[in-house]
Amino acid sequence: MDIPLAEEARLLRRELSQGEALVFLVVRQLASFNRKTARMDFDGYFGEFFDLIAPALELAAIDWPLIEREHLRVVGHPLEARRVTGHETNPMRDDLVTQRIAQRSNRLRDEHMLHRLLAALAEYRRVFAVVGVTHAVMLEPALRAAGEHGDYP
């Protein structure tokens, strides 16, 4: 249902500097990794993640020294990877640059999900989708309005 990660990276790169997009995506992924109770191999996990987003961000390669430099430049303080939480990318807040980027990221993801849901509703009588709470809050009014007006693709 959600937008593929590489596509989100490409879309963010159109609107943000390379460093801003990189820092946001890595910080969001760190928050996700850090809240998991069953910890995976950190280097392997992020190696695959870096390989996935690097082409979309127009980077030949991504490594921790690059991320640390960009984080310091974009956010203004050193990255403490193991201490990153969901607060840094909470789209309901507006205090940090990463939170403001999260608002734009969520909007892009909401638009993608809305298009997919409307396409599914045009084809099927019932559709079941699992989305996060911040997406549900944004998608519900748009889906209700589309249903009232029959605005399915």
mmCIF file of C-alpha atoms in Angstrom:
data_model
loop_
_atom_site.group_PDB
_atom_site.id
_atom_site.type_symbol
_atom_site.label_atom_id
_atom_site.label_comp_id
_atom_site.label_asym_id
_atom_site.label_seq_id
_atom_site.Cartn_x
_atom_site.Cartn_y
_atom_site.Cartn_z
ATOM 1 C CA MET A 1 0.000 0.000 0.000
ATOM 2 C CA ASP A 2 2.761 2.420 0.958
ATOM 3 C CA ILE A 3 5.003 4.072 -1.582
ATOM 4 C CA PRO A 4 8.134 2.058 -2.397
ATOM 5 C CA LEU A 5 11.110 3.441 -0.476
ATOM 6 C CA ALA A 6 13.235 4.169 -3.538
ATOM 7 C CA GLU A 7 10.340 6.088 -5.114
ATOM 8 C CA GLU A 8 9.837 8.114 -1.936
ATOM 9 C CA ALA A 9 13.563 8.917 -1.922
ATOM 10 C CA ARG A 10 13.333 10.062 -5.559
ATOM 11 C CA LEU A 11 10.333 12.279 -4.818
ATOM 12 C CA LEU A 12 11.939 13.795 -1.730
ATOM 13 C CA ARG A 13 15.119 14.461 -3.709
ATOM 14 C CA ARG A 14 13.106 16.572 -6.158
ATOM 15 C CA GLU A 15 12.005 18.854 -3.331
ATOM 16 C CA LEU A 16 14.902 18.743 -0.885
ATOM 17 C CA SER A 17 18.655 18.902 -0.979
ATOM 18 C CA GLN A 18 20.435 15.587 -1.268
ATOM 19 C CA GLY A 19 21.637 15.894 2.327
ATOM 20 C CA GLU A 20 18.197 16.718 3.723
ATOM 21 C CA ALA A 21 16.606 13.741 1.979
ATOM 22 C CA LEU A 22 19.423 11.431 3.081
ATOM 23 C CA VAL A 23 19.334 12.566 6.708
ATOM 24 C CA PHE A 24 15.557 12.279 6.940
ATOM 25 C CA LEU A 25 15.409 8.793 5.444
ATOM 26 C CA VAL A 26 18.260 7.493 7.605
ATOM 27 C CA VAL A 27 16.910 9.066 10.811
ATOM 28 C CA ARG A 28 13.460 7.602 10.169
ATOM 29 C CA GLN A 29 15.015 4.178 9.516
ATOM 30 C CA LEU A 30 17.151 4.453 12.656
ATOM 31 C CA ALA A 31 14.055 5.208 14.726
ATOM 32 C CA SER A 32 12.355 2.145 13.280
ATOM 33 C CA PHE A 33 15.405 -0.048 13.887
ATOM 34 C CA ASN A 34 15.890 1.216 17.444
ATOM 35 C CA ARG A 35 12.320 0.447 18.516
ATOM 36 C CA LYS A 36 12.419 -3.163 17.323
ATOM 37 C CA THR A 37 12.758 -5.651 20.153
ATOM 38 C CA ALA A 38 14.315 -8.348 17.966
ATOM 39 C CA ARG A 39 17.416 -6.572 16.745
ATOM 40 C CA MET A 40 18.751 -7.525 13.365
ATOM 41 C CA ASP A 41 22.337 -7.198 12.215
ATOM 42 C CA PHE A 42 22.824 -3.408 12.253
ATOM 43 C CA ASP A 43 25.449 -3.254 9.505
ATOM 44 C CA GLY A 44 23.629 -5.695 7.237
ATOM 45 C CA TYR A 45 20.272 -3.986 7.777
ATOM 46 C CA PHE A 46 21.590 -0.530 6.967
ATOM 47 C CA GLY A 47 23.844 -1.785 4.172
ATOM 48 C CA GLU A 48 20.761 -3.047 2.332
ATOM 49 C CA PHE A 49 18.895 0.168 3.126
ATOM 50 C CA PHE A 50 21.767 2.316 1.801
ATOM 51 C CA ASP A 51 21.967 0.232 -1.375
ATOM 52 C CA LEU A 52 18.247 0.762 -1.931
ATOM 53 C CA ILE A 53 18.149 4.550 -1.512
ATOM 54 C CA ALA A 54 21.571 5.551 -2.923
ATOM 55 C CA PRO A 55 20.574 5.488 -6.631
ATOM 56 C CA ALA A 56 17.347 7.392 -5.932
ATOM 57 C CA LEU A 57 19.331 10.073 -4.091
ATOM 58 C CA GLU A 58 21.870 10.184 -6.920
ATOM 59 C CA LEU A 59 24.674 8.939 -4.675
ATOM 60 C CA ALA A 60 27.276 6.398 -5.770
ATOM 61 C CA ALA A 61 27.428 5.015 -2.228
ATOM 62 C CA ILE A 62 26.268 5.826 1.285
ATOM 63 C CA ASP A 63 28.344 5.262 4.408
ATOM 64 C CA TRP A 64 28.188 6.405 8.012
ATOM 65 C CA PRO A 65 30.823 9.161 7.691
ATOM 66 C CA LEU A 66 28.723 10.757 4.903
ATOM 67 C CA ILE A 67 25.563 10.499 6.987
ATOM 68 C CA GLU A 68 27.284 11.908 10.073
ATOM 69 C CA ARG A 69 28.606 14.911 8.087
ATOM 70 C CA GLU A 70 25.218 15.587 6.505
ATOM 71 C CA HIS A 71 23.388 15.150 9.808
ATOM 72 C CA LEU A 72 25.645 17.704 11.473
ATOM 73 C CA ARG A 73 25.128 20.110 8.566
ATOM 74 C CA VAL A 74 21.346 19.647 8.243
ATOM 75 C CA VAL A 75 20.328 19.146 11.876
ATOM 76 C CA GLY A 76 23.083 21.091 13.622
ATOM 77 C CA HIS A 77 24.304 18.445 16.048
ATOM 78 C CA PRO A 78 26.124 15.096 15.830
ATOM 79 C CA LEU A 79 24.146 11.968 15.034
ATOM 80 C CA GLU A 80 23.817 9.459 17.880
ATOM 81 C CA ALA A 81 22.472 6.549 15.842
ATOM 82 C CA ARG A 82 21.569 4.271 18.753
ATOM 83 C CA ARG A 83 19.611 7.065 20.498
ATOM 84 C CA VAL A 84 17.348 8.122 17.615
ATOM 85 C CA THR A 85 13.624 7.764 18.374
ATOM 86 C CA GLY A 86 10.401 8.400 16.511
ATOM 87 C CA HIS A 87 10.315 11.903 17.985
ATOM 88 C CA GLU A 88 12.832 13.094 15.372
ATOM 89 C CA THR A 89 10.477 12.242 12.515
ATOM 90 C CA ASN A 90 7.092 12.812 14.170
ATOM 91 C CA PRO A 91 4.992 14.522 11.475
ATOM 92 C CA MET A 92 2.619 15.864 14.126
ATOM 93 C CA ARG A 93 5.397 18.117 15.445
ATOM 94 C CA ASP A 94 7.072 21.080 13.769
ATOM 95 C CA ASP A 95 10.124 21.760 15.939
ATOM 96 C CA LEU A 96 12.850 19.921 14.015
ATOM 97 C CA VAL A 97 13.838 19.995 10.358
ATOM 98 C CA THR A 98 13.336 16.219 10.238
ATOM 99 C CA GLN A 99 9.781 16.644 11.566
ATOM 100 C CA ARG A 100 9.010 19.167 8.854
ATOM 101 C CA ILE A 101 10.414 16.802 6.231
ATOM 102 C CA ALA A 102 8.289 14.010 7.771
ATOM 103 C CA GLN A 103 5.207 16.149 7.123
ATOM 104 C CA ARG A 104 6.095 16.363 3.430
ATOM 105 C CA SER A 105 7.018 12.684 3.289
ATOM 106 C CA ASN A 106 3.696 11.727 4.836
ATOM 107 C CA ARG A 107 1.863 13.910 2.336
ATOM 108 C CA LEU A 108 3.621 12.156 -0.561
ATOM 109 C CA ARG A 109 2.863 8.775 0.962
ATOM 110 C CA ASP A 110 -0.781 9.744 1.643
ATOM 111 C CA GLU A 111 -1.240 10.840 -1.972
ATOM 112 C CA HIS A 112 0.228 7.556 -3.196
ATOM 113 C CA MET A 113 -1.985 5.501 -0.875
ATOM 114 C CA LEU A 114 -5.084 7.520 -1.770
ATOM 115 C CA HIS A 115 -4.534 6.912 -5.476
ATOM 116 C CA ARG A 116 -4.063 3.172 -4.853
ATOM 117 C CA LEU A 117 -7.151 2.990 -2.639
ATOM 118 C CA LEU A 118 -9.320 4.867 -5.125
ATOM 119 C CA ALA A 119 -8.127 2.624 -7.941
ATOM 120 C CA ALA A 120 -8.959 -0.447 -5.853
ATOM 121 C CA LEU A 121 -12.391 0.956 -4.963
ATOM 122 C CA ALA A 122 -13.108 1.533 -8.628
ATOM 123 C CA GLU A 123 -12.434 -2.141 -9.256
ATOM 124 C CA TYR A 124 -13.752 -3.837 -6.108
ATOM 125 C CA ARG A 125 -16.811 -3.355 -3.915
ATOM 126 C CA ARG A 126 -14.797 -3.650 -0.688
ATOM 127 C CA VAL A 127 -11.156 -2.889 0.013
ATOM 128 C CA PHE A 128 -9.176 -3.583 3.172
ATOM 129 C CA ALA A 129 -6.015 -1.567 3.813
ATOM 130 C CA VAL A 130 -3.724 -1.360 6.815
ATOM 131 C CA VAL A 131 -2.120 2.047 7.272
ATOM 132 C CA GLY A 132 -0.543 3.892 10.182
ATOM 133 C CA VAL A 133 -2.625 6.219 12.301
ATOM 134 C CA THR A 134 -1.207 9.463 10.878
ATOM 135 C CA HIS A 135 -2.068 8.239 7.381
ATOM 136 C CA ALA A 136 -5.564 7.103 8.375
ATOM 137 C CA VAL A 137 -6.349 10.545 9.765
ATOM 138 C CA MET A 138 -5.460 12.138 6.428
ATOM 139 C CA LEU A 139 -6.921 9.468 4.151
ATOM 140 C CA GLU A 140 -10.345 9.106 5.758
ATOM 141 C CA PRO A 141 -11.781 12.527 4.768
ATOM 142 C CA ALA A 142 -10.437 12.214 1.213
ATOM 143 C CA LEU A 143 -11.927 8.735 0.841
ATOM 144 C CA ARG A 144 -15.278 9.857 2.254
ATOM 145 C CA ALA A 145 -15.387 12.823 -0.127
ATOM 146 C CA ALA A 146 -14.455 10.641 -3.099
ATOM 147 C CA GLY A 147 -17.188 8.178 -2.129
ATOM 148 C CA GLU A 148 -19.811 10.906 -1.896
ATOM 149 C CA HIS A 149 -18.886 12.265 -5.326
ATOM 150 C CA GLY A 150 -18.080 8.949 -7.025
ATOM 151 C CA ASP A 151 -14.572 10.251 -7.824
ATOM 152 C CA TYR A 152 -12.919 6.919 -8.463
ATOM 153 C CA PRO A 153 -10.379 6.668 -11.279
#
